[in-house]
Coordinates of C-alpha atoms (C1' of nucleotides) in Angstrom, one line a residue:
Chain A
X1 CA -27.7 -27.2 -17.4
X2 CA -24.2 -26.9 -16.8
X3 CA -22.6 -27.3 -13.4
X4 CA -21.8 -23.8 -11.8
X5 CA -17.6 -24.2 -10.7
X6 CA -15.2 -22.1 -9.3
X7 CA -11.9 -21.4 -11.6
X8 CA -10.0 -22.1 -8.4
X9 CA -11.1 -25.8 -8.7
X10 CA -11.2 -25.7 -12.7
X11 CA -8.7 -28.7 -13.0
X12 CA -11.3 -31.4 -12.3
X13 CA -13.4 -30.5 -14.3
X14 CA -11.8 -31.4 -17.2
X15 CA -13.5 -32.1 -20.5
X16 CA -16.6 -31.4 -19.1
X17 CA -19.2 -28.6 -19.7
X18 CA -19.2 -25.9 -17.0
X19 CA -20.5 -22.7 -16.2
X20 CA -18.3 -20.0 -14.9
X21 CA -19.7 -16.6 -12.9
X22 CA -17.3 -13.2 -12.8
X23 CA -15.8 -10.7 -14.0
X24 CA -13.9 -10.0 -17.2
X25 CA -10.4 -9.0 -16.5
X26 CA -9.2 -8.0 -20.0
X27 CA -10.1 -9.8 -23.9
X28 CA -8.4 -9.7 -27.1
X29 CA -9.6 -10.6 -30.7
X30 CA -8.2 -12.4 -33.7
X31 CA -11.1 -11.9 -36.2
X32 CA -12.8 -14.9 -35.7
X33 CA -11.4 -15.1 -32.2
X34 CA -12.0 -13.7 -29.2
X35 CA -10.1 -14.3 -26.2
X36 CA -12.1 -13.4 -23.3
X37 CA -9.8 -12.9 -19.3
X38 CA -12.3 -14.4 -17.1
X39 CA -11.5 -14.2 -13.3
X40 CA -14.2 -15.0 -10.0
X41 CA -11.7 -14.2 -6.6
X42 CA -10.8 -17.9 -7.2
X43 CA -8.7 -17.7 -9.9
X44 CA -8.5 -16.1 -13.7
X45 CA -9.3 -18.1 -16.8
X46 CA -8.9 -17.9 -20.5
X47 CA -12.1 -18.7 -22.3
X48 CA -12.1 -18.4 -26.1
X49 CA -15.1 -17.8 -28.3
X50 CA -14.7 -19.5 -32.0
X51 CA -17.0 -17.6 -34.4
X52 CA -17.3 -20.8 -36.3
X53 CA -19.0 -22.7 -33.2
X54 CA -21.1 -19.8 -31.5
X55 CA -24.1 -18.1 -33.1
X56 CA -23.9 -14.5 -34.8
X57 CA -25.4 -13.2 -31.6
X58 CA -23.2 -14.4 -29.1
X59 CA -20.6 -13.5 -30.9
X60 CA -21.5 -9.8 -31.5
X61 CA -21.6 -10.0 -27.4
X62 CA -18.2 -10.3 -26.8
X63 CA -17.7 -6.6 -29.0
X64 CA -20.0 -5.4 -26.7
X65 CA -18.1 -6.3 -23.4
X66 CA -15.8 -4.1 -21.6
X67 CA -13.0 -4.5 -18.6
X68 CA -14.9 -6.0 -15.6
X69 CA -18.3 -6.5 -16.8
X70 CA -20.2 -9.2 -14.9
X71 CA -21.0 -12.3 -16.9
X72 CA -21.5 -15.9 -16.8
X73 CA -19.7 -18.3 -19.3
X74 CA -20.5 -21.6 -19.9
X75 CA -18.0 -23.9 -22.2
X76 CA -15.7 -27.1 -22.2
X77 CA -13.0 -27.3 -20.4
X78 CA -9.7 -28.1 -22.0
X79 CA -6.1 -28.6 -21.1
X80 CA -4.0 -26.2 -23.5
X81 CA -0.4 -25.3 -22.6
X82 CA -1.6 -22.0 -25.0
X83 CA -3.5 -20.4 -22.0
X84 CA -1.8 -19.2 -18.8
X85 CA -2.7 -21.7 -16.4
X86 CA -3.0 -24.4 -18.5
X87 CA -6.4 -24.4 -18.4
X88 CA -9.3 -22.8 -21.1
X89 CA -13.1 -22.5 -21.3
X90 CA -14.5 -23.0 -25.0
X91 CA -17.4 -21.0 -25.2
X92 CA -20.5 -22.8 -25.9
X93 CA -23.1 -20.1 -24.4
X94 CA -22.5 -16.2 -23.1
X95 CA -24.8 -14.3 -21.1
X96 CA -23.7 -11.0 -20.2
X97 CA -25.0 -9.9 -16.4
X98 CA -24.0 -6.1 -17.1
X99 CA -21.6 -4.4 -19.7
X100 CA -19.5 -2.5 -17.1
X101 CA -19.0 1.6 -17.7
X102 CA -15.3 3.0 -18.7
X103 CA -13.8 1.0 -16.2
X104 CA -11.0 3.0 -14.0
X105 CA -7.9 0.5 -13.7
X106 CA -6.7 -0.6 -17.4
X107 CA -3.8 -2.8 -17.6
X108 CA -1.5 -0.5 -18.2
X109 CA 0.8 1.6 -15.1
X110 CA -1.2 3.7 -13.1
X111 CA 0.8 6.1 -10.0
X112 CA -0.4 5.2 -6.3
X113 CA -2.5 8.6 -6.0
X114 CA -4.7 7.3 -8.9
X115 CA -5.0 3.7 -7.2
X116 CA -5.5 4.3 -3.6
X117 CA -8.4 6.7 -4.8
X118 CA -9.8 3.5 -6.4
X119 CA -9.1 1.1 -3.8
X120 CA -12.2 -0.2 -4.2
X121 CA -11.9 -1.5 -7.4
X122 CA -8.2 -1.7 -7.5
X123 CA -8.8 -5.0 -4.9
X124 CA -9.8 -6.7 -8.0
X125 CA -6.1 -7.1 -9.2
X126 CA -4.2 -9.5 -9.0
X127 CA -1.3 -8.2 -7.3
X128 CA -3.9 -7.1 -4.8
X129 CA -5.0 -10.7 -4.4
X130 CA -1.8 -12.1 -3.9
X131 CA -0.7 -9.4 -1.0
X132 CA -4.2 -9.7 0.6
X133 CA -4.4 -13.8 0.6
X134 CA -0.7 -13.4 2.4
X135 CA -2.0 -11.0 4.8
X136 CA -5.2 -13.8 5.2
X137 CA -3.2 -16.7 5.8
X138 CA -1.5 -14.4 8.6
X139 CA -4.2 -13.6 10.5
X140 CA -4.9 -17.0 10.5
X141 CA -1.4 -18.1 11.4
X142 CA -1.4 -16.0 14.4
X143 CA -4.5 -16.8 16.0
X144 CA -3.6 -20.8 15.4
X145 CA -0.8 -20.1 17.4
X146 CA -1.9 -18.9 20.1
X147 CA -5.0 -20.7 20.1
X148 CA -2.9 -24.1 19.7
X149 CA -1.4 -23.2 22.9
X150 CA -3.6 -23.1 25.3
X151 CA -4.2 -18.5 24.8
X152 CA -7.7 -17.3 25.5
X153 CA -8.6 -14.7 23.5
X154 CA -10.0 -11.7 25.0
X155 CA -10.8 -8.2 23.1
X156 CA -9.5 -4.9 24.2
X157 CA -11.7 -2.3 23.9
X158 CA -11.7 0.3 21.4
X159 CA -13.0 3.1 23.0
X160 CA -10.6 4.3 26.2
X161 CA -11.0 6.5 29.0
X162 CA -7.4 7.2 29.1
X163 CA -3.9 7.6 27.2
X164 CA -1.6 4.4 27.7
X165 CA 1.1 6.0 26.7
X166 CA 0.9 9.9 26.9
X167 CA -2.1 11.8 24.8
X168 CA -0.2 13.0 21.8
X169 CA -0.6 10.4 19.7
X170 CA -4.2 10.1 20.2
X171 CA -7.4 10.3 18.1
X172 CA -10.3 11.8 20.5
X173 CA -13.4 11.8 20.5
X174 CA -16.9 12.9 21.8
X175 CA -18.6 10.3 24.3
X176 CA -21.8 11.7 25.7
X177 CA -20.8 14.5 26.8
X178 CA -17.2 13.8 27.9
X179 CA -14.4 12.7 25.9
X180 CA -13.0 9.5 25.1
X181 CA -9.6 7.9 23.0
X182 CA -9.5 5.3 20.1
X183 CA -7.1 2.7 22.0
X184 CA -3.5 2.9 20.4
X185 CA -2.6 -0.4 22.5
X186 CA -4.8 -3.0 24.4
X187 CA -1.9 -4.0 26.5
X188 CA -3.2 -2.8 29.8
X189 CA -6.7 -4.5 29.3
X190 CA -4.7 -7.7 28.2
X191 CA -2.4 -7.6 32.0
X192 CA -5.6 -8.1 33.0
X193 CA -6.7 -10.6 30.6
X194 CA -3.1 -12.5 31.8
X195 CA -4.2 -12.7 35.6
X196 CA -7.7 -13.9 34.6
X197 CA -7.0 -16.8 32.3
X198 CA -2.6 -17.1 32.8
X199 CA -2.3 -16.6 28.1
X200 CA -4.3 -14.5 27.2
X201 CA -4.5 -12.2 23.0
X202 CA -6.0 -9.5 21.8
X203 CA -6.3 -8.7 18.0
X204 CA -8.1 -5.8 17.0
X205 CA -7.5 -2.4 15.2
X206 CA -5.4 0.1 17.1
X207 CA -5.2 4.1 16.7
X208 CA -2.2 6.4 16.8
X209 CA -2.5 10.3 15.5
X210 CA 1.2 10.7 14.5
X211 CA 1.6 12.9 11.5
X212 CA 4.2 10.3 9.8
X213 CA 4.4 10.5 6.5
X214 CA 6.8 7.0 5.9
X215 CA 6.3 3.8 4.2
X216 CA 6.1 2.3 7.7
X217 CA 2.9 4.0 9.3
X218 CA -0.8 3.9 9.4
X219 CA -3.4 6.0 11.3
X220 CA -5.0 2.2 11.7
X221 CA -3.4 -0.8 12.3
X222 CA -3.9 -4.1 13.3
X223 CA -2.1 -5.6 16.2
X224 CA -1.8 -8.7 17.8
X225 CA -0.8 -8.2 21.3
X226 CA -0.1 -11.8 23.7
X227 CA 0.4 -11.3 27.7
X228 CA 1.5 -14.3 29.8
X229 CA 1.3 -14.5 33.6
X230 CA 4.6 -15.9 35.2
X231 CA 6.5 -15.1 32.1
X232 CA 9.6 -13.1 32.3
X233 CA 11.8 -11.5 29.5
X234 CA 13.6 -14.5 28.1
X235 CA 10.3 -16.5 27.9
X236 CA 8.8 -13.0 26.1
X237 CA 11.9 -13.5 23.5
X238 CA 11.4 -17.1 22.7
X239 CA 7.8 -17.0 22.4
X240 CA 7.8 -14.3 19.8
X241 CA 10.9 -16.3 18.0
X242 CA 8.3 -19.4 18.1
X243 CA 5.8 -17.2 16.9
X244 CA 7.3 -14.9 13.9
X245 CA 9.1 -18.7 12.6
X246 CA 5.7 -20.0 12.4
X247 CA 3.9 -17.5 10.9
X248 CA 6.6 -17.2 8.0
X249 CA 6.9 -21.2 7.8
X250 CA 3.3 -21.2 7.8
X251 CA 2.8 -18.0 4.8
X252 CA 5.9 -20.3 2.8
X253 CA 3.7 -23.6 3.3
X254 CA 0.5 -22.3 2.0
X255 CA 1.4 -19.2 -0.2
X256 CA 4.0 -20.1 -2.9
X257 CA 2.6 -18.5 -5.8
X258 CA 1.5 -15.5 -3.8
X259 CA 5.1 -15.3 -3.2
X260 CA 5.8 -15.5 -6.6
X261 CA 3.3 -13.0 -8.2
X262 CA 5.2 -10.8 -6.0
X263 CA 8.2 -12.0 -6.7
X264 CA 9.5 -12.2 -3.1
X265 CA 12.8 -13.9 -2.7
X266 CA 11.8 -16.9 -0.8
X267 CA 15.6 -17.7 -0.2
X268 CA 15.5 -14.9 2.3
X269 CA 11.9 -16.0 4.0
X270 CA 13.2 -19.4 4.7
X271 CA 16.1 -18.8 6.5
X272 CA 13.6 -17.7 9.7
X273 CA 14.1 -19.8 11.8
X274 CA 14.6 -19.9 15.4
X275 CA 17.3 -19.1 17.3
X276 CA 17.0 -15.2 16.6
X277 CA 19.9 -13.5 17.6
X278 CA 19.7 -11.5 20.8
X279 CA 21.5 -8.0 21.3
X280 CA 21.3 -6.1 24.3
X281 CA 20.6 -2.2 23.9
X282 CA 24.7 -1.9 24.5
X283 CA 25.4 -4.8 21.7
X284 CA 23.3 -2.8 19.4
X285 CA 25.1 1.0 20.0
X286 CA 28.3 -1.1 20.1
X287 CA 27.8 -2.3 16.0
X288 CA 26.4 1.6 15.5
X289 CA 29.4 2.6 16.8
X290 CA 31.8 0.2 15.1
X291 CA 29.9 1.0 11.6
X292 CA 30.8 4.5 12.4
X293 CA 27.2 5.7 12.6
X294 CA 26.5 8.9 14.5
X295 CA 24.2 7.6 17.4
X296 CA 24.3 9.2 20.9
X297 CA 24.3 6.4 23.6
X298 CA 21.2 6.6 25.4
X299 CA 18.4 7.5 22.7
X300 CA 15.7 4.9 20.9
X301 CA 17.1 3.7 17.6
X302 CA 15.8 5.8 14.5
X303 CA 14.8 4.2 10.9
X304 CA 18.0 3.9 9.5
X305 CA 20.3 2.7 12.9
X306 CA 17.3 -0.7 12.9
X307 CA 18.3 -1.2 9.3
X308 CA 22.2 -1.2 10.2
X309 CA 21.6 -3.3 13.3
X310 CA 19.2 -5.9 10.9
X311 CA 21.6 -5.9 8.5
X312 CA 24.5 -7.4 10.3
X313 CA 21.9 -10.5 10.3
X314 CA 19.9 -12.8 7.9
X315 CA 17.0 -13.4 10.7
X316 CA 14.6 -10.9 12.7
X317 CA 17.0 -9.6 15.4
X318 CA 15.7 -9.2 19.4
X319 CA 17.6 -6.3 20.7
X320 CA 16.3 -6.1 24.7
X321 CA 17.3 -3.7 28.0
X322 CA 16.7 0.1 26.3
X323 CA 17.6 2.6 28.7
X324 CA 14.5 2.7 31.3
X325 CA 14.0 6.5 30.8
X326 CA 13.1 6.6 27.0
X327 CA 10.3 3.3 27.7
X328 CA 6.9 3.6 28.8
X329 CA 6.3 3.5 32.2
X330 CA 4.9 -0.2 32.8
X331 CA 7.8 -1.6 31.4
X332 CA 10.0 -3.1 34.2
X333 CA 13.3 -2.0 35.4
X334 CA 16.2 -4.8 35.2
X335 CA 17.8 -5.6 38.6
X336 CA 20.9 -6.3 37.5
X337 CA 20.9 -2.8 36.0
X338 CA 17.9 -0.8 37.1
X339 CA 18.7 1.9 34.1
X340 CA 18.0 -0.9 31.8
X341 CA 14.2 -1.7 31.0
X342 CA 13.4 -5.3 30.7
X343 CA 12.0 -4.9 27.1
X344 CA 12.8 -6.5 23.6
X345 CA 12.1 -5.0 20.1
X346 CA 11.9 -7.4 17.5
X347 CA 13.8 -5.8 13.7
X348 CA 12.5 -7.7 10.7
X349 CA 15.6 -8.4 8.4
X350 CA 15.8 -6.8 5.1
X351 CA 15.4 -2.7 6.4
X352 CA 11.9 -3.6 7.6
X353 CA 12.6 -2.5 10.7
X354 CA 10.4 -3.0 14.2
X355 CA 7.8 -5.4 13.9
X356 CA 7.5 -6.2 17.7
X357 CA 7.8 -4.5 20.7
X358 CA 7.2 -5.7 23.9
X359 CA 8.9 -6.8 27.5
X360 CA 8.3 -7.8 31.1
X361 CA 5.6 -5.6 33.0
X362 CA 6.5 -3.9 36.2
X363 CA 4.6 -6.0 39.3
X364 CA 5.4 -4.6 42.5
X365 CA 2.3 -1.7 43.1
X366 CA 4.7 1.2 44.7
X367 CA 7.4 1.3 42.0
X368 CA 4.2 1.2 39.9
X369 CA 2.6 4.2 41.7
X370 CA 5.9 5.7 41.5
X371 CA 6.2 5.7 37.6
X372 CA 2.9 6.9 36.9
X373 CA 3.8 10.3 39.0
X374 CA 7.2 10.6 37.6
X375 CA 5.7 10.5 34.2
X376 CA 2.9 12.9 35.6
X377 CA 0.0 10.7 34.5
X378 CA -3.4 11.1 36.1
X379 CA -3.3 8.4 38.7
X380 CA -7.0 8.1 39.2
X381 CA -7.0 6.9 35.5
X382 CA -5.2 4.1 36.3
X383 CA -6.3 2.8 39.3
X384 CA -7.9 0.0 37.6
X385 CA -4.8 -1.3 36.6
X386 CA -3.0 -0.7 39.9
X387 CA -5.5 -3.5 41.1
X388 CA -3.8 -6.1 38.8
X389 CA -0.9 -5.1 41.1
X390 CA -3.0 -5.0 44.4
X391 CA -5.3 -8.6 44.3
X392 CA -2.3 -11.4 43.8
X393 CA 0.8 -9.2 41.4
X394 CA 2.4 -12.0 39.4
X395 CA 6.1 -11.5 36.8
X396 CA 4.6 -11.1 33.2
X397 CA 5.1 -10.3 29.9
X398 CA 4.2 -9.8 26.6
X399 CA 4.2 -8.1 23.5
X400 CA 2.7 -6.5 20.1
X401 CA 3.1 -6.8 17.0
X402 CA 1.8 -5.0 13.7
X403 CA 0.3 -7.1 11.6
X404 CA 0.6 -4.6 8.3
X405 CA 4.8 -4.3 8.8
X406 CA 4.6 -8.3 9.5
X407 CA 3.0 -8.3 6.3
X408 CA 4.8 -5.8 4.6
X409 CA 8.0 -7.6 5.5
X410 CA 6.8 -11.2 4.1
X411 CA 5.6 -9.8 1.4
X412 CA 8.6 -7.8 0.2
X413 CA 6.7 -4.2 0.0
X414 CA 8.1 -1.1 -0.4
X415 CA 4.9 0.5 1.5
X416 CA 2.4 -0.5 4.5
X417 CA -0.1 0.9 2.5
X418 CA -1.0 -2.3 0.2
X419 CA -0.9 -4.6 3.4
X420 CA -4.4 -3.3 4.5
X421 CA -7.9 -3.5 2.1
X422 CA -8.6 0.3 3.2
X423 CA -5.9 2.2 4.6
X424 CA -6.1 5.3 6.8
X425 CA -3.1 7.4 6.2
X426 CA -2.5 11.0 7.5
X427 CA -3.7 11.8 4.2
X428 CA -6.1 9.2 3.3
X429 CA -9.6 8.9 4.8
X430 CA -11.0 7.2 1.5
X431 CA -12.6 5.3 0.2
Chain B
rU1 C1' 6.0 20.8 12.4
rC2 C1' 10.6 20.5 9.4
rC3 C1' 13.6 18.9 4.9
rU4 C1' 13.5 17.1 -0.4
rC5 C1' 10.8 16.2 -4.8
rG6 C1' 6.5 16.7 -7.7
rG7 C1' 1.4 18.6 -10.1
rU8 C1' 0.8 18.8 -18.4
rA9 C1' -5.4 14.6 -22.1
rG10 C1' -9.6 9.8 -18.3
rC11 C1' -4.5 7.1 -16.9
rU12 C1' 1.2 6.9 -17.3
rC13 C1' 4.5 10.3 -18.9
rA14 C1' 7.4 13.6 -22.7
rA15 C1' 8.1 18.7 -24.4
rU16 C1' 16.1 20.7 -25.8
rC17 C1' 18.3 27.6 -24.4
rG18 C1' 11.9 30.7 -22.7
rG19 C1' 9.8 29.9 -29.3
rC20 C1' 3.7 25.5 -33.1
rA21 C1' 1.5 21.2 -26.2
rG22 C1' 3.1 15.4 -27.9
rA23 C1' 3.3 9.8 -27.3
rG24 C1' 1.5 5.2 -25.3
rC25 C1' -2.7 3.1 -22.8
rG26 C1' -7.9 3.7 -22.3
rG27 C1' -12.6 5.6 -25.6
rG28 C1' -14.6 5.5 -30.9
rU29 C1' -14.3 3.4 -36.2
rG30 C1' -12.3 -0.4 -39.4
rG31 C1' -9.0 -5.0 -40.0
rC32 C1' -7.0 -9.8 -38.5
rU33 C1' -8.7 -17.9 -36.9
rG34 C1' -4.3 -18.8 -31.1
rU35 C1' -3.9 -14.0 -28.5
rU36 C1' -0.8 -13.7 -23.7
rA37 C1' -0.5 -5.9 -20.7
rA38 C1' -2.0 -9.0 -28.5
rC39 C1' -1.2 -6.4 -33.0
rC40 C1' -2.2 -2.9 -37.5
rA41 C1' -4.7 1.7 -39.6
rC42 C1' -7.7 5.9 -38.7
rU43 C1' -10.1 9.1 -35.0
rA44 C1' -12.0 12.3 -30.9
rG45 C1' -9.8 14.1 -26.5
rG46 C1' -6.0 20.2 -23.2
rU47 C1' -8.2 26.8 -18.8
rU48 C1' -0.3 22.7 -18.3
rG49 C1' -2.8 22.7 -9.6
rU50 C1' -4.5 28.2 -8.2
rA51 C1' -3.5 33.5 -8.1
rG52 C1' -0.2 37.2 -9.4
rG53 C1' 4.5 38.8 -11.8
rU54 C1' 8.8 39.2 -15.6
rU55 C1' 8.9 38.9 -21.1
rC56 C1' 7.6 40.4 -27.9
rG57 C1' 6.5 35.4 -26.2
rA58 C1' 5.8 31.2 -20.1
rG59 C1' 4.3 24.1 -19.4
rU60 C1' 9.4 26.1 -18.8
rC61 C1' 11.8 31.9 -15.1
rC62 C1' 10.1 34.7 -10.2
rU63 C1' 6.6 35.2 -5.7
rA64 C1' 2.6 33.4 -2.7
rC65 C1' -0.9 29.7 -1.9
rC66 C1' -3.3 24.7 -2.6
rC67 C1' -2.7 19.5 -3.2
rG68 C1' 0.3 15.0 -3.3
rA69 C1' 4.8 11.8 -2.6
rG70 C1' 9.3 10.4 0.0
rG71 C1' 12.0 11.2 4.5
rA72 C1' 12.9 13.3 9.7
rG73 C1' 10.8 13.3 14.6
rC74 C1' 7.5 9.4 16.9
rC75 C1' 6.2 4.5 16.5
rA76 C1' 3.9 -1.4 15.4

RNA sequence: UCCUCGGUAGCUCAAUCGGCAGAGCGGGUGGCUGUUAACCACUAGGUUGUAGGUUCGAGUCCUACCCGAGGAGCCA
């Protein structure tokens, strides 16, 4: 019986008799030939079936198979510089698990309506693989980080009692008998998180309602929000620096020819490193303004003013202190400038745009209470929160970032929508 | 919600001035001993998004609607 192997690990095994399990990703024939694409999540393989050395039978099987039937192959396996990968399987035995039905997906184009209507089965491609494994090794990047210093990780919830941010952007829904949100941040819960352990993560989906229809936006996201306790702005900014350097270092390490079946310009990736260049609010308008791009002084930055300000730069760029009236209301006013919020976005290079916001939280419980009246939110909601402020108020900060834009970003993409096995779009509810 | 573009075979697309709806892939049949999205020959496959209108004649022009994509606003 021949020893069942992965074709991720196919290299030692060579010259010996193995059995592979999978899926067949495309054939060819030659007469007397068949060429059979062989692929298990691990890896693809070229096994080819000599009529000479096979029985009639077996033979006749590989007519029979189509795209993506499940079989099992057992052969030799031989070095040949003829088969991509270098390695191929020489049929000795065939057993077919199930002759697959008119397969969807064929290797030929297909538009993005047709795909993301097969998602299901379009995560069998390779392309899929490659952006997928990225957006694996990223997850696992950013929980090493924080894990390796010294963060506890504590989950937000996802159902919440109240808006952190206003109500528009909010998916409600029923919760015996009164009504609840799906949490578009878990920020608040992680202030909290801060003053119980001093580092403290959340990473969990996260909920907004807007109706954008851009290449940047999901209806569900994943986000990966930190909060330190005696942490002010500047130790906010270097932290995420530290943080976006080793993720990219970490996806450059481990995922070169993921990078490569995407064809990502690694040139570009590798130049992340940290010091990130830091631009006040004013810096920012200032290179609008010298780039002679319409802006008016004193409103948030739209799609195409982040890609101007990115593009004066070849790393993420940390552009800090917005005007305090366009920020949400926890966000902290500077004292040197108490228009100013003490807040930092983080542009990704290359037009990517924002990957993180975040910034220093306000501590001091009556400026608090003030805020939440001047943006005329229901106090009683938060009263929770104004406890963090009320049993031992320390300076923190902290921020969030979106996984699917980091991953977008690494990966090169022209769309969110690939960074995420099922996405929910405005439009898209399935599969 | 607004702006722009689109909807033709299972899929990706073509169809000139308004004049016979076509190709590649996929399916089927046959061929080929080293293919790399293999190739070659043959073959089946259509209510041109929906409803009206103009016209001798509409995939093509007009009106309304439906669906989708990109962008704006908003955001990670």
């Amino acid at each position: 019986m021949a020893e069942k192997v992965y074709i991720g690990d196919i290299a030692d095994h060579a010259g010996k008799e193995v059995a592979v399990t999978g899926w067949l990703y495309n054939k060819r024939s030659s007469g007397k030939l068949w060429f059979l694409q062989v692929r298990d999540g691990t890896g693809l393989i070229q096994a080819v079936v000599f009529k000479g050395s096979v029985s009639e039978v077996l033979f006749q099987r590989c007519e029979e198979i189509t795209q993506e039937s499940s079989i099992t192959v057992v052969g030799t396996v031989a070095e040949d510089k003829r088969s991509a990968g270098g390695f191929e399987l020489q049929v000795t035995d065939l057993q077919v698990d199930q002759v697959a039905q008119d397969y969807p997906i064929t290797p030929k184009e297909h538009g993005t309506t047709f795909l993301m209507d097969h998602r299901h089965l379009w995560l069998r491609s390779s392309r899929q693989h490659a952006i997928l494994r990225i957006r694996h090794e990223i997850v696992g990047a950013c929980r090493d980080f924080f894990d390796g210093r010294g963060f506890t990780l504590v989950d937000a919830p996802v159902f919440t009692p109240n808006a952190c941010e206003g109500t528009s952007t909010l998916f409600e829904t029923e919760y015996f008998g009164s009504k609840a949100y799906l949490t578009q941040s878990g920020q608040l819960y992680m202030e909290a998180g801060a003053m119980a352990f001093g580092k403290a993560y959340c990473f969990g989906p996260t909920f907004r309602a807007e109706k954008s229809k851009t290449r940047r936006h999901l209806t569900e996201f994943w986000m990966i929000e930190p909060e330190v306790a005696y942490m002010d702005l500047n130790g906010d900014m270097e932290l995420a620096e530290d943080f976006i350097s080793y993720i990219v270092k970490r996806v450059l390490d481990n995922r070169r020819p993921e990078l490569e079946k995407l064809e990502r310009n690694t040139e570009a990736l590798a130049k992340v490193v940290k010091p990130f260049p830091r631009l006040s609010y004013d810096d920012a308008a200032a290179i609008l303004k010298e780039k002679e791009v319409e802006f008016e002084y004193g409103s948030d930055f739209g799609g195409a003013d982040e890609t101007v300000i990115s593009e004066a730069f070849d790393k993420p760029v940390m552009v800090h202190r917005y005007p305090a009236a366009i920020k949400a209301f926890y966000m902290k006013n500077d004292p040197d400038d108490p228009s100013k919020a003490l807040c930092v976005d983080v542009l990704a290079p290359e037009g990517y745009g924002e990957i993180i916001g975040g910034g220093q939280r306000e501590d001091d419980l009556s400026v608090l209470e003030a805020k939440i009246k001047e943006h005329e939110l229901p106090a009683e909601a938060f009263e929770w929160y104004l406890d963090l402020r009320r049993y031992g108020t320390v300076p923190h900060a902290g921020f969030g970032m979106g996984i699917e834009r980091a991953v977008s970003w690494i990966c090169g993409l022209s769309h969110v929508r690939e960074t995420i096995p099922f996405p929910r779009l405005m439009h898209r509810l399935t599969p």
